[in-house]
mmCIF file of C-alpha atoms in Angstrom:
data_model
loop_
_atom_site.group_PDB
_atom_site.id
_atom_site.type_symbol
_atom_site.label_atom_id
_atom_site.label_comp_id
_atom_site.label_asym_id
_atom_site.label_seq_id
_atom_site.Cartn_x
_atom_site.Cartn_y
_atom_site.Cartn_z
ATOM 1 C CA UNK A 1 -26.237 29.140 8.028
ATOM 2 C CA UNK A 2 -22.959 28.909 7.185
ATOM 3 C CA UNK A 3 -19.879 26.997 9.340
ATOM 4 C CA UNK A 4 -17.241 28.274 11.447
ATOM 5 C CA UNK A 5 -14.880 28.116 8.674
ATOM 6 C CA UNK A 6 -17.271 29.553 5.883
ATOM 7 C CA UNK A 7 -17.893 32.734 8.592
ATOM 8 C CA UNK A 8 -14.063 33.049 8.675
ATOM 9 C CA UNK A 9 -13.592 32.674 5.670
ATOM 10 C CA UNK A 10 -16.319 35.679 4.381
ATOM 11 C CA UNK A 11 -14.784 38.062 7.454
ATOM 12 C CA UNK A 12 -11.233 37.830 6.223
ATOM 13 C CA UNK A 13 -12.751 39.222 2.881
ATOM 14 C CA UNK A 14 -14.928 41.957 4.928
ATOM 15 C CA UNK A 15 -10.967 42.901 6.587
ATOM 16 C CA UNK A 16 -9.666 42.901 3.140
ATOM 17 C CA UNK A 17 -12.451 45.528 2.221
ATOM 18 C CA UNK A 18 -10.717 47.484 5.502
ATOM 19 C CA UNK A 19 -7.523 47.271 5.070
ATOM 20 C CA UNK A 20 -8.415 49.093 1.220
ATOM 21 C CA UNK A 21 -9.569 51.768 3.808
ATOM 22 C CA UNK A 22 -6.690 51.409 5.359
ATOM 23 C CA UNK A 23 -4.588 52.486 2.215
ATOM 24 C CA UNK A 24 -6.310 56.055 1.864
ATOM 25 C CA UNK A 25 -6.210 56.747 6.068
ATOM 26 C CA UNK A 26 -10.132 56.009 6.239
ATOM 27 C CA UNK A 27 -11.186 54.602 9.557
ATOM 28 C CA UNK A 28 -11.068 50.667 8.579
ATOM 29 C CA UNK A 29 -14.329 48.911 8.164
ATOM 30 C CA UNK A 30 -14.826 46.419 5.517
ATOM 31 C CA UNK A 31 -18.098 44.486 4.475
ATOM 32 C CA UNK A 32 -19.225 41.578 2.352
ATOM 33 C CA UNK A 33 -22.596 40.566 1.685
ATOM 34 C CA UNK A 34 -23.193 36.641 0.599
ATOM 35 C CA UNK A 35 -26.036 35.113 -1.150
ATOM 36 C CA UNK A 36 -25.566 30.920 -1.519
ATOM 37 C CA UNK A 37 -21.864 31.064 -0.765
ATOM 38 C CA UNK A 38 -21.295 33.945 -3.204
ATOM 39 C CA UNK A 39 -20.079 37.501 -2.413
ATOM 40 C CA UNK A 40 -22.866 39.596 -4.373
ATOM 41 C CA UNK A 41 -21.452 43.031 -2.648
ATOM 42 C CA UNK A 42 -18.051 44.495 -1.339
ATOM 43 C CA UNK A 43 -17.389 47.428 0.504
ATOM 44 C CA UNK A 44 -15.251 49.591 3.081
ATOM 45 C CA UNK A 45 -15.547 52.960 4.781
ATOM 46 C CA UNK A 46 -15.142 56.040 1.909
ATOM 47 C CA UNK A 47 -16.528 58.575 3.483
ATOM 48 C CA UNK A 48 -13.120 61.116 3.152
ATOM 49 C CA UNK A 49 -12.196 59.489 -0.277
ATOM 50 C CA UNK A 50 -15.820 60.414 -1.918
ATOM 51 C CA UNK A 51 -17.154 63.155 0.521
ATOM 52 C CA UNK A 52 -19.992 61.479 1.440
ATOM 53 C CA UNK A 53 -21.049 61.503 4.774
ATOM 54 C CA UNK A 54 -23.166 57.922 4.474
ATOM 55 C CA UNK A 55 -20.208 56.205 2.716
ATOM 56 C CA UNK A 56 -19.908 53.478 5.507
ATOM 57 C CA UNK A 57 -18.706 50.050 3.843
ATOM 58 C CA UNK A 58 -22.141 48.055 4.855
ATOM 59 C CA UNK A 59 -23.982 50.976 2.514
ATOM 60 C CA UNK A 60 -21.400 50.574 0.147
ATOM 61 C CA UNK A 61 -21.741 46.586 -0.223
ATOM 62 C CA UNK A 62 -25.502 47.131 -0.057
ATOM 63 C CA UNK A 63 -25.720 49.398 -3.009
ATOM 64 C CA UNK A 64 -23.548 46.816 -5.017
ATOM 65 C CA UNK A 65 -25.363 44.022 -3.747
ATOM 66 C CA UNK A 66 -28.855 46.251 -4.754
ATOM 67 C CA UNK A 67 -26.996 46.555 -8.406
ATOM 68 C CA UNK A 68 -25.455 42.783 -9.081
ATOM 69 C CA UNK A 69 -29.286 41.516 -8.253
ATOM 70 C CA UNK A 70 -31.210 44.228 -9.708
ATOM 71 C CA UNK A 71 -33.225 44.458 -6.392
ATOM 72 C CA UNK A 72 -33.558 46.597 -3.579
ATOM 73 C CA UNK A 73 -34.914 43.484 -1.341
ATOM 74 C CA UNK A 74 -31.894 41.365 -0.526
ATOM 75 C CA UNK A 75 -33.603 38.433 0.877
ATOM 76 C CA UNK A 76 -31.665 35.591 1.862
ATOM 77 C CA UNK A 77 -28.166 37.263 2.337
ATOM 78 C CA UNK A 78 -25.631 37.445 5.520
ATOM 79 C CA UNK A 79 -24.036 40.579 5.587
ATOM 80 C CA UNK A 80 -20.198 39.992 7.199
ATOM 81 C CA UNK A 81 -19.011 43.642 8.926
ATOM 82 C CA UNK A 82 -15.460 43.463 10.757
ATOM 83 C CA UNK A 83 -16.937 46.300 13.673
ATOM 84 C CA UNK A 84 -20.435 46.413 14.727
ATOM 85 C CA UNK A 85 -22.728 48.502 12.548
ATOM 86 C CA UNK A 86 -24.005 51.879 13.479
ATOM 87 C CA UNK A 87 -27.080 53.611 13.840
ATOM 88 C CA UNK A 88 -27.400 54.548 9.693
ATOM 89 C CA UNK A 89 -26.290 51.025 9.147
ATOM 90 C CA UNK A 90 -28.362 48.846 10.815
ATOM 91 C CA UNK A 91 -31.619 50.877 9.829
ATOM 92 C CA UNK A 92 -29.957 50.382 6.127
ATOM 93 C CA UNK A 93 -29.736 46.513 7.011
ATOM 94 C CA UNK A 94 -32.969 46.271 8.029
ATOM 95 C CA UNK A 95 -34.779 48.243 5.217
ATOM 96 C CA UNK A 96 -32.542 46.564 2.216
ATOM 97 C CA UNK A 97 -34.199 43.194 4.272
ATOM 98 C CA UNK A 98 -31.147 41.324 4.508
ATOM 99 C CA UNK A 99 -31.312 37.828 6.694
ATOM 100 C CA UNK A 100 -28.365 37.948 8.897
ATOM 101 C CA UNK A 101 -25.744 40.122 10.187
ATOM 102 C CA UNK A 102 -22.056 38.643 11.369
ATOM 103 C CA UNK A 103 -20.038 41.072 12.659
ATOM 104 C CA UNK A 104 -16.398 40.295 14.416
ATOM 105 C CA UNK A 105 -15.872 43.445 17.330
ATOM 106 C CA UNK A 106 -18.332 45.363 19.016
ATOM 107 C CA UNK A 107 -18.260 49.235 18.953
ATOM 108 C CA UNK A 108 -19.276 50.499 22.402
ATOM 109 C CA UNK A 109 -19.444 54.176 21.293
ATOM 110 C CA UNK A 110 -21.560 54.065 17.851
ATOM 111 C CA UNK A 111 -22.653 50.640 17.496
ATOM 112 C CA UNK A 112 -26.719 50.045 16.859
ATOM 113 C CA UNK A 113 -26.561 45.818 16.531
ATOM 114 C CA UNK A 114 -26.385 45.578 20.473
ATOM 115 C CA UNK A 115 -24.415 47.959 21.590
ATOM 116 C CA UNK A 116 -26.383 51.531 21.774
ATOM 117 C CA UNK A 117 -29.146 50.342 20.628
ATOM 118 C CA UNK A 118 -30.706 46.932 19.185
ATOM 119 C CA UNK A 119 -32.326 48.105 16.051
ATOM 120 C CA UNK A 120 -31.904 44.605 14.122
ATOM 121 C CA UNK A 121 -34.582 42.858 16.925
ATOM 122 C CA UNK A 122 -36.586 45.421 17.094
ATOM 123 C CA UNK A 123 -40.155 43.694 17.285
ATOM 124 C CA UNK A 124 -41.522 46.957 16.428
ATOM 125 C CA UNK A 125 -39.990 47.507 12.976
ATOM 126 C CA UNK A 126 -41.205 45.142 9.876
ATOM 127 C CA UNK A 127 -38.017 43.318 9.490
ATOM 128 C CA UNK A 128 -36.055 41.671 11.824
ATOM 129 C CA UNK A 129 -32.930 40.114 11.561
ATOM 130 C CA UNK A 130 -30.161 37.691 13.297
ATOM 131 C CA UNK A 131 -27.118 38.634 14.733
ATOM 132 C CA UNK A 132 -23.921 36.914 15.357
ATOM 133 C CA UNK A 133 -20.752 38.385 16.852
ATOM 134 C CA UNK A 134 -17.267 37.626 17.693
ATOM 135 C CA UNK A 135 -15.751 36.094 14.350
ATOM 136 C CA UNK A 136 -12.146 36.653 13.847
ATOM 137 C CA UNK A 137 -12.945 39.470 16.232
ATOM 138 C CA UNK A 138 -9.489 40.171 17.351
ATOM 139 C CA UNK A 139 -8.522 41.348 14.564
ATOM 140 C CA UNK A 140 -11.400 43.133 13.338
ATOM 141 C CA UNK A 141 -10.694 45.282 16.558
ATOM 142 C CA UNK A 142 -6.767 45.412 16.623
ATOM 143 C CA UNK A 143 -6.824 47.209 13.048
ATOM 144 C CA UNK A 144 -8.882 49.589 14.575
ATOM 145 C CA UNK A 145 -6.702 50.497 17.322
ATOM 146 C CA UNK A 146 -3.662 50.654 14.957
ATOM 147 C CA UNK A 147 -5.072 53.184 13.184
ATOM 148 C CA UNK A 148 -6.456 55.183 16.274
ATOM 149 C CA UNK A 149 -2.984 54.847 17.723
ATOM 150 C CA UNK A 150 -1.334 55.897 14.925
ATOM 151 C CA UNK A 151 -3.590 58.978 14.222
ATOM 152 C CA UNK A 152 -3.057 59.681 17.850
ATOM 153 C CA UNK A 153 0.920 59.491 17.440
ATOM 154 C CA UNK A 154 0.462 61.899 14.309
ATOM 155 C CA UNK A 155 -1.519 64.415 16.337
ATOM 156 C CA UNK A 156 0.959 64.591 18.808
ATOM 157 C CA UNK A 157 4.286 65.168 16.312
ATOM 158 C CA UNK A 158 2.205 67.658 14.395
ATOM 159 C CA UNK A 159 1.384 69.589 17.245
ATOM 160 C CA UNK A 160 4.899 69.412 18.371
ATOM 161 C CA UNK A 161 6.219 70.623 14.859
ATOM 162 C CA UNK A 162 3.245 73.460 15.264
ATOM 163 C CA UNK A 163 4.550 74.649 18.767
ATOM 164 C CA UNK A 164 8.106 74.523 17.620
ATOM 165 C CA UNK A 165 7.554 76.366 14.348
ATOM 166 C CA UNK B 1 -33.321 79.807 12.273
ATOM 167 C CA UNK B 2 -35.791 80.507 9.418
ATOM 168 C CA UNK B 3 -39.406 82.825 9.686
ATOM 169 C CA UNK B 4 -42.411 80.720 9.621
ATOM 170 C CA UNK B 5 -42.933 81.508 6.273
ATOM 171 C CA UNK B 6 -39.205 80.856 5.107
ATOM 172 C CA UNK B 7 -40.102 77.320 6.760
ATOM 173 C CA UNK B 8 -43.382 76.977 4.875
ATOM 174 C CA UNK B 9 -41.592 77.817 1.577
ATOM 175 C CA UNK B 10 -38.837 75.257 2.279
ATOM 176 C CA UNK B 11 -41.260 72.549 2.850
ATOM 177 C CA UNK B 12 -43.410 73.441 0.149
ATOM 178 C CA UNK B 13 -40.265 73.011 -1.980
ATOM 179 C CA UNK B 14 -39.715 69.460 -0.584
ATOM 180 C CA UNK B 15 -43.511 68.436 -1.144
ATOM 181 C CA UNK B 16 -42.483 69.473 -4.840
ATOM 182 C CA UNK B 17 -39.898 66.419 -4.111
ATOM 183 C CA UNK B 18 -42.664 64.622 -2.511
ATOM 184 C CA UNK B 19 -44.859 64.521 -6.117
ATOM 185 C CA UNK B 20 -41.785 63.496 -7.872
ATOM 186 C CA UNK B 21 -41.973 60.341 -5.971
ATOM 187 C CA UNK B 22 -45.890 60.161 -6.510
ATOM 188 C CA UNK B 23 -45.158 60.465 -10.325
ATOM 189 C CA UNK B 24 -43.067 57.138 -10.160
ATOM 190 C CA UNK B 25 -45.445 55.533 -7.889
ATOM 191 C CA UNK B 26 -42.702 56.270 -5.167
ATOM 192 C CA UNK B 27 -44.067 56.399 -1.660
ATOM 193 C CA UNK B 28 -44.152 60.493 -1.613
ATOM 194 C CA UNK B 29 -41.469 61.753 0.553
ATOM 195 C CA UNK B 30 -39.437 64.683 -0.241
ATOM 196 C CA UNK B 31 -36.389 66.566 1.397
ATOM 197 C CA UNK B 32 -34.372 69.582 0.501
ATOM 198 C CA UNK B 33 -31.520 70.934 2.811
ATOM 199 C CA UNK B 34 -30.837 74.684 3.056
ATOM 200 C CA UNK B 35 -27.999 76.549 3.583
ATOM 201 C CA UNK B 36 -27.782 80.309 4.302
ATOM 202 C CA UNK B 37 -31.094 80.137 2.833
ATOM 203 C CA UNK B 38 -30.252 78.835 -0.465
ATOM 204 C CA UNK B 39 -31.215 75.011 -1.210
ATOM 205 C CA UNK B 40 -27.575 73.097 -2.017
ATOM 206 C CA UNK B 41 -29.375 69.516 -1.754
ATOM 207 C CA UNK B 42 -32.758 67.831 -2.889
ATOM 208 C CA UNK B 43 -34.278 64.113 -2.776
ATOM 209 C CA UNK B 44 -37.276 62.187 -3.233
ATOM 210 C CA UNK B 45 -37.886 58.298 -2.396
ATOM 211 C CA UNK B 46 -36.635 56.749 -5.459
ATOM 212 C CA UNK B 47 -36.490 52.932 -3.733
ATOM 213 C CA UNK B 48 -37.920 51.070 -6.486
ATOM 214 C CA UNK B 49 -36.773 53.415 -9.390
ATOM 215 C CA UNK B 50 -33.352 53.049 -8.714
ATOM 216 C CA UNK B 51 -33.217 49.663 -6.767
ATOM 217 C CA UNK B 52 -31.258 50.733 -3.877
ATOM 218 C CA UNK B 53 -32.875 50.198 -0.767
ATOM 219 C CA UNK B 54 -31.038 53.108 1.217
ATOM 220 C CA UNK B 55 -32.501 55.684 -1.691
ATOM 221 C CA UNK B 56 -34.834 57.795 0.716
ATOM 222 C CA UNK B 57 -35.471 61.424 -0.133
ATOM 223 C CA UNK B 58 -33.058 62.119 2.429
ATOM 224 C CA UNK B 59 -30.130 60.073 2.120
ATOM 225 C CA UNK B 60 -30.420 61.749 -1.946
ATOM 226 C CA UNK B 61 -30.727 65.077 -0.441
ATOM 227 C CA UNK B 62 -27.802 64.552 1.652
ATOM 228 C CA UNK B 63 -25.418 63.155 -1.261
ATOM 229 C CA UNK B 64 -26.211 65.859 -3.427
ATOM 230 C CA UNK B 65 -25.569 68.846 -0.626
ATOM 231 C CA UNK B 66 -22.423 66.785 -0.250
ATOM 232 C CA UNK B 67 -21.398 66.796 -3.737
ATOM 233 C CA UNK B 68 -22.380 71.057 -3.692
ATOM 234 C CA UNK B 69 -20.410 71.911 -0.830
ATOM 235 C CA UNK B 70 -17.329 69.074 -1.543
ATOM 236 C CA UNK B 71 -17.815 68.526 1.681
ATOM 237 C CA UNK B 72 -19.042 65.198 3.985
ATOM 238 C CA UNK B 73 -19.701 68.301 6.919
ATOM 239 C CA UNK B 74 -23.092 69.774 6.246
ATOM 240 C CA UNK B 75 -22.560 72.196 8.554
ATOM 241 C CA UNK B 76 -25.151 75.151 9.663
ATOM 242 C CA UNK B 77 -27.662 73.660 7.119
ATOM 243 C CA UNK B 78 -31.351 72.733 7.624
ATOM 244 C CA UNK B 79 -33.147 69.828 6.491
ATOM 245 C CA UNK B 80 -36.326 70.066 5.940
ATOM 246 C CA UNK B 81 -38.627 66.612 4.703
ATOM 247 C CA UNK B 82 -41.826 65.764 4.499
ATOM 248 C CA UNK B 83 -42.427 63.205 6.663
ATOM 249 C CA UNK B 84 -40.674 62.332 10.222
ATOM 250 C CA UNK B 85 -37.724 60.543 9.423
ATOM 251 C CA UNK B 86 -37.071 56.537 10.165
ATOM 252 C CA UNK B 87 -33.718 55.431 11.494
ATOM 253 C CA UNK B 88 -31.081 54.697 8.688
ATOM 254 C CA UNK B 89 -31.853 58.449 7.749
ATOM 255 C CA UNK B 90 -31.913 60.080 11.547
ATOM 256 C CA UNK B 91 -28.083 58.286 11.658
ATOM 257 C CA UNK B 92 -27.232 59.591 8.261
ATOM 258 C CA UNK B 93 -28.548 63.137 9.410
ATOM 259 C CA UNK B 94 -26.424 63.186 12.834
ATOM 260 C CA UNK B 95 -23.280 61.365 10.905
ATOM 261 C CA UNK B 96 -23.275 64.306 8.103
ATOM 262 C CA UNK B 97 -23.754 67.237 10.717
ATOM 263 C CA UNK B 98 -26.726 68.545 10.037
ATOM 264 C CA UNK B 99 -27.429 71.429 12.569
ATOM 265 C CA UNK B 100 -31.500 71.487 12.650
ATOM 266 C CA UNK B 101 -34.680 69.244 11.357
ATOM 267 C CA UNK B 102 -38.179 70.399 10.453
ATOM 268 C CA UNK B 103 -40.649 67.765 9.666
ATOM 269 C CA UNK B 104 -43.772 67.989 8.281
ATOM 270 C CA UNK B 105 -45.407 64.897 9.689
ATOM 271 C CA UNK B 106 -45.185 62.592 12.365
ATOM 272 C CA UNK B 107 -44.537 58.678 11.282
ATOM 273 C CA UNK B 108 -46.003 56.515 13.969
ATOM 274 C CA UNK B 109 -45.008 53.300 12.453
ATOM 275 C CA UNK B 110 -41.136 54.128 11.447
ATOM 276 C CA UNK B 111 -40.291 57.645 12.632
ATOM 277 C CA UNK B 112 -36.940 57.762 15.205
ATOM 278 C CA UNK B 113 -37.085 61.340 15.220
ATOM 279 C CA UNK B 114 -39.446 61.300 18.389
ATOM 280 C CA UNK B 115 -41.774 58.535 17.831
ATOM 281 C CA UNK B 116 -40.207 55.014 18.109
ATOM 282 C CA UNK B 117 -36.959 56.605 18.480
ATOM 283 C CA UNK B 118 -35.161 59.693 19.475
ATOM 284 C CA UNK B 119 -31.680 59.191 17.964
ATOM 285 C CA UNK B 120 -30.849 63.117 17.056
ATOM 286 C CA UNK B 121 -31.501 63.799 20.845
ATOM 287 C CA UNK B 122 -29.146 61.178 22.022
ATOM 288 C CA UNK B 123 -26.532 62.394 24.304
ATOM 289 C CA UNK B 124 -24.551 59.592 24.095
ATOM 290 C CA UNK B 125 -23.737 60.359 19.925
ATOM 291 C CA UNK B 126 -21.521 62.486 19.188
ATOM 292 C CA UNK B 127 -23.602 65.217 17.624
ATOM 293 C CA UNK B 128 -27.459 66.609 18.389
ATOM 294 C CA UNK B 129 -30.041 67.900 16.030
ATOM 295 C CA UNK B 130 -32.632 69.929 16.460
ATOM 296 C CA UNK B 131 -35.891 68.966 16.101
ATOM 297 C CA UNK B 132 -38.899 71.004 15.042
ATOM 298 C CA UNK B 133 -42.283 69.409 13.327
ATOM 299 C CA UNK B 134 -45.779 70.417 12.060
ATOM 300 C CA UNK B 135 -44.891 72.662 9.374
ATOM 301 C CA UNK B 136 -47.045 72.087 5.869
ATOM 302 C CA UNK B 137 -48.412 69.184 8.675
ATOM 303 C CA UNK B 138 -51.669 68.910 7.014
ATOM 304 C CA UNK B 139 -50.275 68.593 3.235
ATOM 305 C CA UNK B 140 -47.511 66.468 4.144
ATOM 306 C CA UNK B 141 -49.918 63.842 5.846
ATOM 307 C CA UNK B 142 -52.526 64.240 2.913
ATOM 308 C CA UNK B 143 -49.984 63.353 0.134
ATOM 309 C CA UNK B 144 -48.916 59.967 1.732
ATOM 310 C CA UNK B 145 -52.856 58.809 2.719
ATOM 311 C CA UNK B 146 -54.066 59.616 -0.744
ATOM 312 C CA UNK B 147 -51.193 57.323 -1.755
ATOM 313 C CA UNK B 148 -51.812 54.290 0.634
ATOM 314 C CA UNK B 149 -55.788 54.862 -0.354
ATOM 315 C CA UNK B 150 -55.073 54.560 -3.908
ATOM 316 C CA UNK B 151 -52.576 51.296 -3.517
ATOM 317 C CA UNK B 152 -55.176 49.690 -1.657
ATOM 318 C CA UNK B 153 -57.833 50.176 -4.065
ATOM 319 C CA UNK B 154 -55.811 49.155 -6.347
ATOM 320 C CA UNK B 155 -54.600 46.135 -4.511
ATOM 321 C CA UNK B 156 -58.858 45.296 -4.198
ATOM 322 C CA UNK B 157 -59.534 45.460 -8.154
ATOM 323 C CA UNK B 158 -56.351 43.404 -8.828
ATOM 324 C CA UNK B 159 -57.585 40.967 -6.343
ATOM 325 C CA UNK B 160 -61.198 40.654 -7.824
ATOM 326 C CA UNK B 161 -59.848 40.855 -11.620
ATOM 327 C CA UNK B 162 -57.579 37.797 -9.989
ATOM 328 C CA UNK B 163 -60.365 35.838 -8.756
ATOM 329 C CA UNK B 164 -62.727 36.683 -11.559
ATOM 330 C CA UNK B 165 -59.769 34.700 -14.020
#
């Protein structure tokens, strides 16, 4: 497994991925996944961009990680997610057999890696796999609730502009 | 919702999808999603053709009635697929809005659409599907043991033509 520093180092790349959603006012999520110390797939949340309702960034990074090894099995990888992975995305995780997941802030409404549910241990499924939490988890969450807030703010002024129109 | 035999002619269209998959030696699940009764979306399990672990007959079907409609919302649509679907694809269904399910066959071992789990029932996400199985049961079921039969003999002669070497 990789050290403290080598985790923080592969999450500020997975909040680089989110801050790309960011840019085109997509909720921000951003995902690496590593193989031996090397980022074999990148990703963030595209679902408004490309219209595509699965477009989360762990299935993005998994389809480029499926491409840049010519494999659907990606054995031996960490996947690094800045929020907790959803219901979609951890069965995703599971059937593209990837080794680990680090994510840095739980998501207490959607989240399927501990939260909702715990599909990654499931002893009932034929792959399990580990789970970390917590790195660089602050902010993982705060650019979250920047954009919430903001989105929030904008609701209000357009409403405001619609009532006095 | 659809007539009995509107849903029979729906899922006979996605076992069409199914024997695309057998063609490839695909595990044979197929999907098609309907709107207003016209089909805007169909999919096959295309795992190892394409390398991408997420590539389900679902998760195709979905992308494609995405791409149709230029829209992420599959709203009032049906999705109709062979077999009971396993949990990456019951997240992708409730995260793309599907309104309603039919499934041909249950799927002891993976299914989250009743059997391991029941995550388009799940009050606490923010939208419900509804559920409805057994149509085409019978065909649906027959499709995937004839497959799992033949691997297996298969898996016996390669074994023996191994050992004989």
């Amino acid at each position: 497994m990789y050290s403290q520093a080598e985790k923080e180092y592969f999450m500020s790349e997975a909040l680089k991925e989110a801050h790309r959603s960011l840019e085109k006012d997509e909720i921000p999520i951003g995902c690496v996944i590593v193989k031996e110390g090397q980022i074999i797939g990148r990703g963030h949340n595209a679902r408004e961009e490309l219209n595509q309702a699965i477009m989360h960034a762990e299935i993005m990074a998994i389809n480029e990680a499926n491409q840049s090894e010519g494999d659907w099995r990606l054995l031996d990888t960490t996947l690094f997610v800045t929020i907790e992975p959803c219901v979609m995305c951890s069965g995703a995780i599971g059937l593209a057999r990837i080794t680990a997941v680090v994510y840095g802030a739980k998501n207490s409404k959607f989240g399927a890696a501990g939260s909702l549910y715990d599909i990654l241990s499931d002893q009932r499924l034929n792959h399990r796999v580990a789970v970390e939490t917590g790195v660089l988890e602050a902010e993982c969450a705060q650019i979250m609730q920047d954009f919430f807030r903001k989105r929030r703010e904008k609701n209000v002024t357009l409403k405001n502009e619609t009532t006095e129109d």
